[in-house]
Amino acid sequence: MAKRPRPVEDASDASNAQRLPSKRVRVANDDNGRNARNGKAHKTPKVSTPATPRSESGKRMWELTPEELELEEEEFERRESERMQARIEQRRLNGSAGAVADCGVIESLELKQFMCHGHLKLDFGPQCNFIIGHNGSGKSAVLSALTIALGGKATSTGRGSGLKSFIREGQSAAEVTVGIRNRGEDAFRPEVFGDTINVTRTILAQGASTYKLQDANGKVVSRKRADLTAMCDHLNIQVDNPLTVLTQDAARQFLSSSHPRDKYQFFMKGTLLTQLAHEYELIDEKIAQAQRFAEGGKETLADLQQKREAANARYAQAERARDMEREKEQLGAELAWAHVAGKQAELNEVNQKLSKAQAHLRQVDQKLEELRIQHGHAEGAVRAAEAELPDQEERAALEEEKVQLNDEVKRITREIQEYKTEQKHMNRDLTSHNKRIAELQGKIDAEARKLQAESQATLSAIQARINACKAKLSAADDDFDEARVALEEYNASKDEAETRLQESQGDAGKLRGQLKELDEGIARCQAQQLNSLAAYGSNIKSVIQAIRDEKWAGKSAPIGPLGLFVDLKEKRWAPPLKSMLGNTMMSFAVSDARDRAKLKAILNKTGNSRTSIIIAPIDIFDYSGGEPAEDVLTILRVLKISNPWALRIFINSHGIERTGLARTRVEVEALLTISGLGFAIAADDMLSVRSWADGGRYTQTMPIVPKNDPRQTLFAGNDLAGEIRRMKEERVSVEKQYTIATTTVKEAQSLLSDATRHLQRLQQTERQAKRAQNQLQSQLRALIDEQALAAPVSVAGFEQAKTEEEARKASVVQQFTDLVERLGEKQAELRPLGARIGEIQQELEIQDAELTDIKASVLEATEAFMKLGKQVAAFEHKREGEQEALNTLLDAVQLRDEELATWTEKAEEISPRIENPRSVRAIEAKMQSLVNTLAQHQKEQGASIEEISRELSDAEAEYKRVKKFYKDLNKLVQAAEAALDERRDKWCMFRMYMSLRCKMQFSYHLSCRAYYGKVSLKHSKGELKLEVRTEDQASTSMKDPKALSGGEKSFSTICFLLSLWDCIGCPVRCLDEFDVFMDAVNRKVTMRMIMEAANEADRKQYILISPQALNGVKLLPSVKVLRMSDPERGQDEQ
């Protein structure tokens, strides 16, 4: 900031200070006033004065003589005193309290190691504060600390000659912190400091000090003294104003023995009139300096005029060369238009080429449109052919039914096999029973020979009948056995035919599946030829575009399919890598788990709901430490992965940097042994081998990717046509095998049909033989019974045993017969199942035949579609080339057009259009001749025509500039003089208003004790006198306060001080030991008057110090009393 003007030291200075204030300094306002500093609202006292104050004689106020000025002041007092008196009386009658200040008042004061205080914290009220305490308690140190903290000088406190004298004895530093309220619309930078500004000044023992400006939370905002000064100016805190802080010594001097000149100085300094006057003097000096500088401008203008005339004369001598210069300019204009003509010719040539290129492009577009229409028709044909494909759901239902029937056939076949096993067991039992019967028959025959004499005739007849019946039964048994053996043989033949049929049907089904896989694989490769992303799913382009359009939570947008970033160096490794890496290559990856749901929604929407999503944070780690030696082939080393993130995903998911790769199992074993790897793949054998540290190995077959699997086209690269060719060749081979298998199935079905019919005939023969056997067995049992009755007892025993054995044999035969019947039933159940399977197989074969024809149609339509697609692509490529060439010509036209426009614009700036200019070469030759002539002229003149012309122009411009400068300077000086006169007049009016206000307030405060008095201001002498008449002196004339008693004098002086305070704008007023000479009565009245004045004052804070207690004084609500602790014993009195 600029240096403040020095204060007025004596009466002569005060007299001379009748002339002015500056914009840097605030002026005092009334109780409702605020300043206009820093853009804040400013209310001036309401004085009925014209805009430009004039005296009664019409002179300006500052031009009046002292006598005229005194008359003018008397007239002003007469005119304004009644109105001001009415306002004072109205305020007394209303008794309203003034508003509490929002900013500029002291909220708190904290002292650390300052003077007699180790630590002291005081919180002030916003209006009136009394600090009381015994002598030596450090009351006066509070005002000293307040002055020092706000940037005041140490000498102004009257308590020390330097800052270090304020440090408490025995301490190295002292600190004072002042909390200043900072609210409302007039707050100082509230967005930075908040509601409170804390100012801390730290004093060091070396005498230096530092400042800190902190916000309400204790955060340091600034350490600059300039910011403290700016804050005090903004909040109108006038710490150097003698009326703001009256220290103990100043208060005693003011209250006891102040001279009229001292009082006048207090008045002038307190209202800042002295400071304004000094600054107006400085302004007056600056104006005088400007006037002297303007007078010196006349000589400068004379010198410039001579310089201009000399340049003009020299320019006149060069006038002859101007004709040549004009001719040169004309040639320059013609040259410019000659260049324009050249550019026009270039543009015409390029336009001709452009027309030809556009015509050729139209021909290509026409042909391309025809091919696109044909391509569209071909696509429609493909779709129509695909629409004829049979419903796969019906075929799936037939195949499912076939599987169920085959399962049922297998179950019945197992049961039949169990029955046949049981038949074998029964045959062994029949053989055993026959052997036992033969033995018993031998015994019977032996006994019969012994008894022939007794009943030979009867027994012989019976025996003959028995033998005849046995012979027939034996023949019947032989017939039954033959039928049973034949039946078993044909059952075996039928089983063999069924097995052969099932095997043939299985082989045909596998081959049919291979054909289907190959057809789907061929169709997938063909689709991938049209769309390189078809292998990864449907609408993958839409998925990638949707990923680009979305906003993602992760560091990077999702990537995928990951196979887009993978390429295989050698195709021989493709089969195992498709199996191992295929699913990962079909997947997408996100770096943040929050993005998975959004990506999954995109995939579901585009029909890729089964596509996997890998969550893998982006970590581009160094994997080289995990790789084996360079001569060891790994999966990573046969792949080219372009995306670093995708590469790390494959490493983390499959360990490709540590997975060895070889052709055969033997090579893999050797690789694991030498390299120390734990896992390797044998590509030719499709085996994965894992090795453990203890030497153990585990080998597993890798799944082969089906032909119709989307992974089959991975690593195909640009060789899709070769892949299609290989699949077609394989399909021809498989189709031949399928034809052979179909023939074999038909032969097996024919054999099975013949065996079934013959088996039915054998089953009928078996049943007939069984019935005959049963009848003969019944006859034989009857004859045996008859023989037993006729035979002796011993023979009867054998006959009984034989009969029992034959009964057991008959039971077995009966069981065998039942078993054969059940076997026939099961075989009967099996026949319709086989027939149904045959029907289903026939239906599937019919569908396969139809599907083959339809697929052939689809394949033919697809090949036509692809052929047209290639033609369209070729013409599109050709069109791109034509379009690129056309764009190049368009750019050339635009460039030539812009160059023509630029040259034309520049030529038009030089001259109007010149039709049919000469050639550029002829014009340049003529110009060169003129340039040489002008150079010779310049050599003679010592300067070129341009330089001479520039010299004259510069001289003219400099003369005009300086002339305008001094003219503007004179206007500025006149305006400054007028403004200064205006401010001097207002200063005089302001002094009159402050004088009258001081007088009226003095009378008002004296009236609190029924005193009467007046203030007499002699501005010409720089004196201010007080005259007072007490209530006891009503009949006497007024006296000087010195003639009054001590209490009356102190009371009168306090009234005068309150009057002066009413004239200043600072929000804080401090007074030390104001009641030092007062008696109890005057002190009580003074206290009440001060409290009322503080209560009525608008946005003002009073801090008053008294060594006496406030006993018997009724305090107002706005009063806060701060009591100091008693001094410690031995402490110096403050």
mmCIF file of N, CA and C in Angstrom, residues 343 346-347 350-351 354 886-902:
data_model
loop_
_atom_site.group_PDB
_atom_site.id
_atom_site.type_symbol
_atom_site.label_atom_id
_atom_site.label_comp_id
_atom_site.label_asym_id
_atom_site.label_seq_id
_atom_site.Cartn_x
_atom_site.Cartn_y
_atom_site.Cartn_z
ATOM 1 N N LYS A 343 -3.580 -20.106 -62.555
ATOM 2 C CA LYS A 343 -4.306 -20.990 -61.635
ATOM 3 C C LYS A 343 -5.641 -21.421 -62.240
ATOM 4 N N GLU A 346 -4.946 -24.292 -64.610
ATOM 5 C CA GLU A 346 -4.719 -25.534 -63.861
ATOM 6 C C GLU A 346 -6.044 -26.107 -63.369
ATOM 7 N N LEU A 347 -6.956 -25.249 -62.892
ATOM 8 C CA LEU A 347 -8.258 -25.706 -62.392
ATOM 9 C C LEU A 347 -9.080 -26.338 -63.506
ATOM 10 N N VAL A 350 -7.808 -29.898 -64.222
ATOM 11 C CA VAL A 350 -8.208 -30.867 -63.186
ATOM 12 C C VAL A 350 -9.695 -31.152 -63.282
ATOM 13 N N ASN A 351 -10.509 -30.168 -63.612
ATOM 14 C CA ASN A 351 -11.954 -30.376 -63.757
ATOM 15 C C ASN A 351 -12.270 -31.361 -64.881
ATOM 16 N N LEU A 354 -11.638 -34.710 -63.565
ATOM 17 C CA LEU A 354 -12.681 -35.040 -62.594
ATOM 18 C C LEU A 354 -13.949 -35.515 -63.301
ATOM 19 N N LEU A 886 -11.220 -40.480 -57.295
ATOM 20 C CA LEU A 886 -12.124 -39.331 -57.444
ATOM 21 C C LEU A 886 -11.923 -38.340 -56.306
ATOM 22 N N ASN A 887 -11.787 -38.856 -55.074
ATOM 23 C CA ASN A 887 -11.564 -37.967 -53.929
ATOM 24 C C ASN A 887 -10.270 -37.196 -54.085
ATOM 25 N N THR A 888 -9.241 -37.893 -54.636
ATOM 26 C CA THR A 888 -7.976 -37.201 -54.862
ATOM 27 C C THR A 888 -8.169 -36.054 -55.848
ATOM 28 N N LEU A 889 -8.941 -36.321 -56.915
ATOM 29 C CA LEU A 889 -9.218 -35.254 -57.884
ATOM 30 C C LEU A 889 -10.063 -34.152 -57.258
ATOM 31 N N LEU A 890 -11.052 -34.557 -56.424
ATOM 32 C CA LEU A 890 -11.869 -33.534 -55.744
ATOM 33 C C LEU A 890 -10.995 -32.662 -54.848
ATOM 34 N N ASP A 891 -10.069 -33.341 -54.111
ATOM 35 C CA ASP A 891 -9.153 -32.563 -53.273
ATOM 36 C C ASP A 891 -8.302 -31.640 -54.130
ATOM 37 N N ALA A 892 -7.869 -32.165 -55.280
ATOM 38 C CA ALA A 892 -7.058 -31.332 -56.172
ATOM 39 C C ALA A 892 -7.872 -30.149 -56.687
ATOM 40 N N VAL A 893 -9.163 -30.412 -57.047
ATOM 41 C CA VAL A 893 -10.031 -29.318 -57.503
ATOM 42 C C VAL A 893 -10.210 -28.292 -56.401
ATOM 43 N N GLN A 894 -10.461 -28.837 -55.173
ATOM 44 C CA GLN A 894 -10.658 -27.914 -54.054
ATOM 45 C C GLN A 894 -9.393 -27.110 -53.790
ATOM 46 N N LEU A 895 -8.241 -27.797 -53.864
ATOM 47 C CA LEU A 895 -6.978 -27.093 -53.642
ATOM 48 C C LEU A 895 -6.769 -26.031 -54.712
ATOM 49 N N ARG A 896 -6.991 -26.425 -55.985
ATOM 50 C CA ARG A 896 -6.820 -25.440 -57.053
ATOM 51 C C ARG A 896 -7.831 -24.305 -56.912
ATOM 52 N N ASP A 897 -9.057 -24.693 -56.498
ATOM 53 C CA ASP A 897 -10.094 -23.667 -56.327
ATOM 54 C C ASP A 897 -9.712 -22.709 -55.208
ATOM 55 N N GLU A 898 -9.200 -23.272 -54.097
ATOM 56 C CA GLU A 898 -8.781 -22.415 -52.978
ATOM 57 C C GLU A 898 -7.607 -21.545 -53.391
ATOM 58 N N GLU A 899 -6.641 -22.168 -54.120
ATOM 59 C CA GLU A 899 -5.502 -21.370 -54.586
ATOM 60 C C GLU A 899 -5.976 -20.256 -55.510
ATOM 61 N N LEU A 900 -6.931 -20.589 -56.411
ATOM 62 C CA LEU A 900 -7.459 -19.570 -57.316
ATOM 63 C C LEU A 900 -8.148 -18.464 -56.532
ATOM 64 N N ALA A 901 -8.961 -18.888 -55.522
ATOM 65 C CA ALA A 901 -9.660 -17.876 -54.712
ATOM 66 C C ALA A 901 -8.663 -17.006 -53.952
ATOM 67 N N THR A 902 -7.620 -17.685 -53.404
ATOM 68 C CA THR A 902 -6.604 -16.923 -52.653
ATOM 69 C C THR A 902 -5.875 -15.949 -53.560
#
